[in-house]
């Protein structure tokens, strides 16, 4: 039988869980107050590696292939293009990093991701790459503003999304009633703004502000993304997104001169050329100290669910995690404790 679900927040988390439930024949209604400051600001880079220790990203072999299929399926449904494969050139920042790269790239389990070491300096005179560089394969980026706008439009035209703020005073959680309608489940996907709602308050969601700038330059390649201290992502037409800052426990939403200074400083460790600043944006990532997402059902009211904590790698994880969320809601299949909200009970 068709069940109905209310979803609070139409960012990456809300849109993907709404889609998974709808695909399984359920009725969904998304409420969004129209203040998205994370999913549509994000660079949307899906990087298979964590450069800090040159390791594969968490659950990479599950998340990466699933997410690619998911985004390609959505592109045909929405009839827009937002999925773009792109190699990432990592300019090493130390000899230690170069060493890690050489060790890892010799291992079979990394062969799909790490390309040969390159010397860099002569080929790329405008880049700081005194320790050499390596190319990461199997990376891609999602054009996040196109993705969010078109995915929201899909639900809007089906009357499944209302641009409206959720008010907790209108929720009767024991009976899963919001205003005058009773739902089979209510799923909170409010990102960092979950902090301002009275449910799931015990969870340690942190507000990690991030700022990015868009620059124009003729001196950078448009066929690869760069990384050292910051990322540089080609957007086309000689425009590049550069980011990002990490400002912990900062819930302010505006771009700042300090943020700009930080971005320019990070870029100066990678790029020696000249550029023109086009704009600066800010957003807030919903992060968790243990760097694992938050999926689960409330202990107190069993019709209430939460899908949050997507952090800095949300675009790679959300497709598969939203499926796991749908399995929890429809079949009672609990996500593993590693990212279940019960780990904080
Ligand atoms: C600068 C920056 C760069 C990033 N770069 C990347 C990247 O390259 N790759 C990557 O994978 N991830 C990146 N991220 C992280 C990614 O953006 C997040 O993981 C993801 O967007 C989180 O999605 P969400 O749906 O949980 O939250 P959000 O996108 O914040 O969505 C929450 C939604 O809830 C709505 N809402 C909140 N409260 C209410 C309410 N009371 N009533 C109604 N609606 C409400 C808001 O309007 C919003 O639309 C970046 C983030 C930032 C800030």
Coordinates of C-alpha atoms and ligand atoms in Angstrom, one line a residue:
X1 CA 0.0 0.0 0.0
X2 CA 1.2 3.5 -0.8
X3 CA 2.4 5.3 2.3
X4 CA 3.1 9.0 2.7
X5 CA 6.2 10.7 3.9
X6 CA 6.9 14.3 4.9
X7 CA 10.6 15.3 4.3
X8 CA 12.0 18.4 6.0
X9 CA 14.6 20.0 3.7
X10 CA 15.2 19.7 0.0
X11 CA 19.0 19.8 -0.2
X12 CA 21.1 16.8 -1.2
X13 CA 19.8 14.6 1.6
X14 CA 16.1 15.4 1.3
X15 CA 16.0 15.2 -2.5
X16 CA 17.8 11.9 -2.7
X17 CA 15.7 10.2 0.0
X18 CA 12.5 11.6 -1.6
X19 CA 13.6 10.1 -4.9
X20 CA 14.3 6.7 -3.4
X21 CA 10.9 6.6 -1.7
X22 CA 9.1 7.8 -4.7
X23 CA 10.9 5.2 -6.9
X24 CA 9.5 2.6 -4.5
X25 CA 5.9 3.7 -5.1
X26 CA 5.6 5.9 -2.0
X27 CA 4.0 9.4 -1.7
X28 CA 6.4 12.2 -0.7
X29 CA 6.1 15.8 0.3
X30 CA 9.2 17.9 0.7
X31 CA 9.1 21.2 2.7
X32 CA 12.0 23.6 2.1
X33 CA 12.3 27.1 3.4
X34 CA 14.3 28.1 0.3
X35 CA 17.5 28.9 2.0
X36 CA 19.9 26.3 0.7
X37 CA 23.4 27.2 1.6
X38 CA 25.2 23.9 1.3
X39 CA 24.1 21.6 -1.5
X40 CA 24.0 24.3 -4.1
X41 CA 27.2 26.2 -3.0
X42 CA 29.2 23.0 -2.9
X43 CA 31.8 22.4 -5.6
X44 CA 30.4 18.9 -6.0
X45 CA 33.8 17.3 -6.5
X46 CA 33.8 13.5 -6.0
X47 CA 37.4 12.7 -5.2
X48 CA 38.2 9.0 -4.6
X49 CA 41.2 9.9 -2.4
X50 CA 41.8 11.5 1.0
X51 CA 45.0 13.3 0.4
X52 CA 46.0 13.8 4.0
X53 CA 47.5 10.2 4.2
X54 CA 46.9 9.3 0.6
X55 CA 44.2 6.7 1.4
X56 CA 41.1 5.7 -0.4
X57 CA 38.0 7.5 0.7
X58 CA 35.7 5.7 3.2
X59 CA 33.6 2.9 1.5
X60 CA 34.9 4.1 -1.9
X61 CA 34.3 0.9 -3.7
X62 CA 30.6 0.9 -2.7
X63 CA 29.9 4.6 -3.0
X64 CA 31.7 5.5 -6.2
X65 CA 30.1 3.1 -8.8
X66 CA 26.7 3.5 -7.2
X67 CA 26.8 7.3 -7.3
X68 CA 27.9 7.4 -11.0
X69 CA 25.0 5.2 -12.0
X70 CA 22.6 7.2 -9.8
X71 CA 23.6 10.6 -11.3
X72 CA 23.5 9.3 -14.9
X73 CA 20.0 7.9 -14.3
X74 CA 18.9 11.3 -12.9
X75 CA 20.4 13.1 -15.8
X76 CA 18.2 11.2 -18.2
X77 CA 15.1 11.6 -16.0
X78 CA 15.6 15.3 -15.6
X79 CA 16.9 15.8 -19.1
X80 CA 19.8 18.0 -18.0
X81 CA 23.6 17.5 -17.7
X82 CA 25.4 17.9 -14.4
X83 CA 27.7 14.9 -14.1
X84 CA 31.2 15.6 -15.5
X85 CA 34.2 13.2 -15.2
X86 CA 37.4 15.1 -14.5
X87 CA 40.9 14.0 -13.5
X88 CA 42.4 15.7 -10.4
X89 CA 46.1 16.7 -10.5
X90 CA 47.5 16.6 -7.0
X91 CA 50.6 18.7 -6.5
X92 CA 52.4 17.2 -3.6
X93 CA 53.1 19.4 -0.7
X94 CA 56.0 17.4 0.8
X95 CA 58.4 14.6 0.1
X96 CA 56.5 12.4 2.5
X97 CA 53.4 12.9 0.4
X98 CA 55.3 12.0 -2.8
X99 CA 56.5 8.9 -1.0
X100 CA 53.0 7.8 0.1
X101 CA 51.8 8.3 -3.5
X102 CA 54.6 6.1 -4.9
X103 CA 53.9 3.4 -2.3
X104 CA 50.1 3.4 -2.8
X105 CA 50.2 3.6 -6.6
X106 CA 52.2 0.4 -6.7
X107 CA 49.4 -1.5 -5.0
X108 CA 46.7 -3.2 -7.0
X109 CA 43.8 -1.9 -5.0
X110 CA 44.8 1.7 -6.0
X111 CA 45.3 1.0 -9.7
X112 CA 41.9 2.4 -10.7
X113 CA 42.6 5.6 -8.9
X114 CA 46.2 6.6 -8.9
X115 CA 48.0 7.4 -12.2
X116 CA 51.8 7.6 -12.6
X117 CA 53.9 10.1 -10.8
X118 CA 54.9 13.2 -12.8
X119 CA 57.7 15.7 -12.2
X120 CA 55.6 18.6 -13.0
X121 CA 57.8 21.7 -12.8
X122 CA 58.8 21.9 -16.5
X123 CA 55.3 21.0 -17.8
X124 CA 53.5 23.3 -15.5
X125 CA 55.6 26.4 -14.9
X126 CA 52.8 28.3 -13.3
X127 CA 52.1 25.7 -10.6
X128 CA 54.0 25.1 -7.4
X129 CA 54.9 21.4 -7.7
X130 CA 58.5 21.1 -6.5
X131 CA 57.7 17.7 -5.1
X132 CA 56.0 16.4 -8.2
X133 CA 52.4 15.6 -8.9
X134 CA 50.1 12.7 -9.5
X135 CA 46.9 12.3 -11.4
X136 CA 43.8 10.9 -9.7
X137 CA 41.6 8.9 -12.1
X138 CA 37.9 8.1 -11.7
X139 CA 37.0 11.5 -10.2
X140 CA 34.0 13.6 -11.3
X141 CA 32.1 16.7 -10.3
X142 CA 28.5 17.5 -10.1
X143 CA 27.4 20.9 -11.2
X144 CA 25.5 21.4 -8.0
X145 CA 23.4 24.5 -8.8
X146 CA 22.0 22.7 -12.0
X147 CA 21.5 19.5 -10.0
X148 CA 19.6 21.1 -7.0
X149 CA 17.6 23.5 -9.2
X150 CA 16.4 20.8 -11.6
X151 CA 15.8 18.1 -9.0
X152 CA 13.7 20.6 -6.9
X153 CA 11.8 21.6 -10.1
X154 CA 11.0 17.9 -10.7
X155 CA 9.3 17.6 -7.3
X156 CA 7.7 21.1 -7.5
X157 CA 6.0 20.4 -10.8
X158 CA 4.6 17.2 -9.3
X159 CA 3.3 19.1 -6.3
X160 CA 5.7 17.2 -4.1
X161 CA 7.7 20.2 -2.9
X162 CA 6.5 23.2 -1.1
X163 CA 8.7 26.3 -0.5
X164 CA 7.6 26.6 3.1
X165 CA 9.3 26.7 6.5
X166 CA 8.7 23.7 8.8
X167 CA 7.5 24.9 12.2
X168 CA 8.0 22.4 15.0
X169 CA 4.9 23.9 16.8
X170 CA 2.7 22.4 14.1
X171 CA 4.2 18.9 14.5
X172 CA 2.5 16.3 16.8
X173 CA 5.3 13.7 16.8
X174 CA 3.5 10.8 18.7
X175 CA 0.9 10.6 15.9
X176 CA 3.2 11.8 13.1
X177 CA 0.8 14.6 12.3
X178 CA 2.0 17.9 10.7
X179 CA -0.6 20.6 10.5
X180 CA -3.8 18.6 9.7
X181 CA -2.3 15.6 8.0
X182 CA -1.0 12.3 9.4
X183 CA 2.1 10.8 7.7
X184 CA 3.6 7.3 7.9
X185 CA 6.9 8.9 8.6
X186 CA 8.6 12.3 8.9
X187 CA 12.2 12.5 7.8
X188 CA 14.4 15.4 8.9
X189 CA 17.0 16.4 6.2
X190 CA 17.6 20.0 7.4
X191 CA 21.4 19.9 7.1
X192 CA 23.2 22.2 9.6
X193 CA 19.8 23.9 10.5
X194 CA 18.8 20.7 12.3
X195 CA 20.5 22.4 15.3
X196 CA 17.5 24.9 15.4
X197 CA 14.9 22.1 15.6
X198 CA 13.8 20.4 18.8
X199 CA 14.3 16.8 17.5
X200 CA 17.5 14.7 17.5
X201 CA 19.1 17.4 19.6
X202 CA 21.4 14.9 21.3
X203 CA 23.3 14.3 18.0
X204 CA 26.6 16.2 17.6
X205 CA 25.9 17.9 14.3
X206 CA 28.5 20.6 13.8
X207 CA 28.2 23.6 11.6
X208 CA 31.3 23.8 9.5
X209 CA 31.3 26.9 7.4
X210 CA 32.9 26.8 4.0
X211 CA 33.7 29.7 1.6
X212 CA 34.6 29.4 -2.1
X213 CA 35.5 32.0 -4.8
X214 CA 35.0 32.0 -8.5
X215 CA 37.9 33.4 -10.5
X216 CA 38.6 34.0 -14.2
X217 CA 42.0 33.3 -15.7
X218 CA 43.6 32.3 -19.1
X219 CA 46.5 30.6 -17.4
X220 CA 45.0 27.4 -16.1
X221 CA 44.0 24.2 -17.9
X222 CA 40.3 23.6 -18.3
X223 CA 40.6 19.8 -18.6
X224 CA 41.7 18.9 -15.1
X225 CA 41.0 20.0 -11.5
X226 CA 44.0 20.9 -9.3
X227 CA 44.6 20.3 -5.7
X228 CA 47.1 21.5 -3.1
X229 CA 45.9 23.2 0.0
X230 CA 42.8 24.0 -2.0
X231 CA 41.0 22.8 -5.0
X232 CA 40.6 24.5 -8.4
X233 CA 37.7 23.3 -10.4
X234 CA 37.3 24.4 -14.1
X235 CA 33.7 25.5 -14.7
X236 CA 34.1 26.4 -18.4
X237 CA 34.5 29.8 -20.2
X238 CA 37.8 30.3 -18.3
X239 CA 36.0 30.4 -14.9
X240 CA 37.3 28.3 -12.0
X241 CA 35.9 27.6 -8.5
X242 CA 38.5 27.7 -5.8
X243 CA 37.9 26.4 -2.3
X244 CA 37.3 25.8 0.4
X245 CA 37.7 27.2 3.8
X246 CA 36.9 25.2 7.0
X247 CA 35.5 27.3 9.8
X248 CA 34.3 25.1 12.7
X249 CA 31.2 26.0 14.7
X250 CA 30.5 29.1 12.6
X251 CA 26.8 29.3 11.7
X252 CA 27.0 32.6 9.8
X253 CA 26.0 32.4 6.2
X254 CA 27.8 35.4 4.6
X255 CA 31.1 35.5 2.7
X256 CA 33.8 37.5 4.6
X257 CA 37.0 39.4 3.9
X258 CA 38.9 36.9 6.1
X259 CA 37.5 34.0 4.1
X260 CA 38.6 35.7 0.9
X261 CA 42.1 36.3 2.3
X262 CA 42.3 32.6 3.3
X263 CA 41.3 31.4 -0.2
X264 CA 43.8 33.7 -1.9
X265 CA 46.5 32.5 0.4
X266 CA 45.7 28.9 -0.2
X267 CA 45.6 29.5 -4.0
X268 CA 49.0 31.2 -3.8
X269 CA 50.6 27.9 -2.6
X270 CA 49.4 26.2 -5.8
X271 CA 49.1 28.8 -8.6
X272 CA 51.7 31.5 -9.6
X273 CA 49.6 33.1 -12.4
X274 CA 47.2 36.1 -12.4
X275 CA 43.4 36.0 -12.1
X276 CA 40.4 38.1 -11.6
X277 CA 38.0 37.6 -8.7
X278 CA 34.4 37.1 -10.0
X279 CA 32.5 36.2 -6.8
X280 CA 32.7 34.7 -3.4
X281 CA 30.1 32.4 -1.7
X282 CA 29.6 30.8 1.7
X283 CA 27.8 27.7 2.9
X284 CA 27.6 25.4 6.0
X285 CA 28.4 21.7 5.9
X286 CA 26.6 19.5 8.4
X287 CA 29.6 17.6 9.8
X288 CA 30.1 15.1 12.7
X289 CA 33.4 14.7 14.6
X290 CA 33.8 11.0 13.8
X291 CA 33.4 12.0 10.1
X292 CA 30.5 9.5 9.6
X293 CA 27.0 10.4 8.4
X294 CA 23.9 10.2 10.6
X295 CA 21.1 7.8 9.5
X296 CA 18.4 6.5 11.7
X297 CA 15.1 6.4 13.5
X298 CA 14.1 8.3 16.6
X299 CA 14.1 6.2 19.8
X300 CA 11.4 8.4 21.3
X301 CA 9.0 8.7 18.3
X302 CA 9.3 5.9 15.9
X303 CA 7.7 7.7 13.0
X304 CA 10.6 10.3 13.0
X305 CA 13.8 9.7 11.0
X306 CA 17.0 11.6 10.4
X307 CA 19.3 11.7 7.3
X308 CA 22.2 14.2 7.9
X309 CA 25.9 14.6 8.6
X310 CA 26.9 14.2 4.9
X311 CA 29.9 16.4 5.5
X312 CA 32.5 17.3 2.9
X313 CA 31.9 14.2 0.8
X314 CA 28.2 14.3 0.6
X315 CA 27.9 14.1 -3.2
X316 CA 29.6 10.7 -3.3
X317 CA 27.8 9.2 -0.4
X318 CA 24.2 10.4 -0.7
X319 CA 23.0 8.2 -3.5
X320 CA 23.8 4.9 -1.7
X321 CA 23.0 6.2 1.8
X322 CA 19.6 7.4 0.6
X323 CA 18.9 3.9 -0.6
X324 CA 19.9 2.6 2.9
X325 CA 17.6 5.2 4.5
X326 CA 14.7 4.0 2.3
X327 CA 15.4 0.4 3.4
X328 CA 15.3 1.5 7.0
X329 CA 12.0 3.3 6.5
X330 CA 10.3 0.7 4.4
X331 CA 11.8 -2.5 5.6
X332 CA 13.1 -1.7 9.1
X333 CA 16.6 -2.6 8.0
X334 CA 18.9 -0.8 10.4
X335 CA 22.1 0.9 8.9
X336 CA 25.3 -0.4 10.4
X337 CA 26.2 1.1 13.8
X338 CA 29.2 2.9 12.3
X339 CA 26.9 5.6 10.9
X340 CA 23.6 4.8 12.7
X341 CA 22.4 7.6 15.0
X342 CA 22.1 4.9 17.7
X343 CA 25.9 5.2 18.2
X344 CA 25.2 8.4 20.1
X345 CA 22.3 7.0 22.2
Ligands
LIG1 C1 31.8 25.5 0.5 C2 31.4 24.1 0.4 C3 32.0 23.2 -0.5 C4 31.6 21.9 -0.5 N1 32.2 21.1 -1.5 C5 31.8 19.8 -1.6 C6 32.3 19.0 -2.6 O1 33.2 19.4 -3.4 N2 31.9 17.7 -2.7 C7 31.0 17.2 -1.8 O2 30.6 16.0 -2.0 N3 30.4 17.9 -0.9 C8 30.8 19.2 -0.7 N4 30.2 20.0 0.2 C9 29.3 19.4 1.2 C10 27.9 19.2 0.7 O3 27.5 20.5 0.3 C11 27.0 18.7 1.9 O4 27.4 17.4 2.2 C12 25.6 18.6 1.5 O5 25.2 19.6 0.7 C13 24.6 18.5 2.7 O6 23.3 18.4 2.2 P1 22.1 18.4 3.1 O7 20.9 18.2 2.3 O8 22.3 17.6 4.4 O9 22.0 20.0 3.7 P2 21.6 21.3 2.9 O10 22.1 21.4 1.6 O11 22.0 22.4 3.9 O12 20.0 21.2 2.8 C14 19.2 21.4 3.9 C15 17.9 22.0 3.4 O13 17.0 22.1 4.5 C16 16.2 23.3 4.4 N5 15.7 23.7 5.7 C17 16.5 23.8 6.9 N6 15.6 24.1 7.9 C18 14.4 24.1 7.4 C19 13.1 24.3 8.0 N7 12.9 24.6 9.3 N8 12.0 24.3 7.2 C20 12.1 24.0 5.9 N9 13.3 23.8 5.3 C21 14.4 23.8 6.0 C22 17.2 24.3 3.8 O14 16.5 25.4 3.1 C23 18.1 23.5 2.9 O15 17.6 23.5 1.5 C24 30.6 21.4 0.3 C25 30.0 22.2 1.2 C26 30.4 23.6 1.3 C27 29.6 24.5 2.2

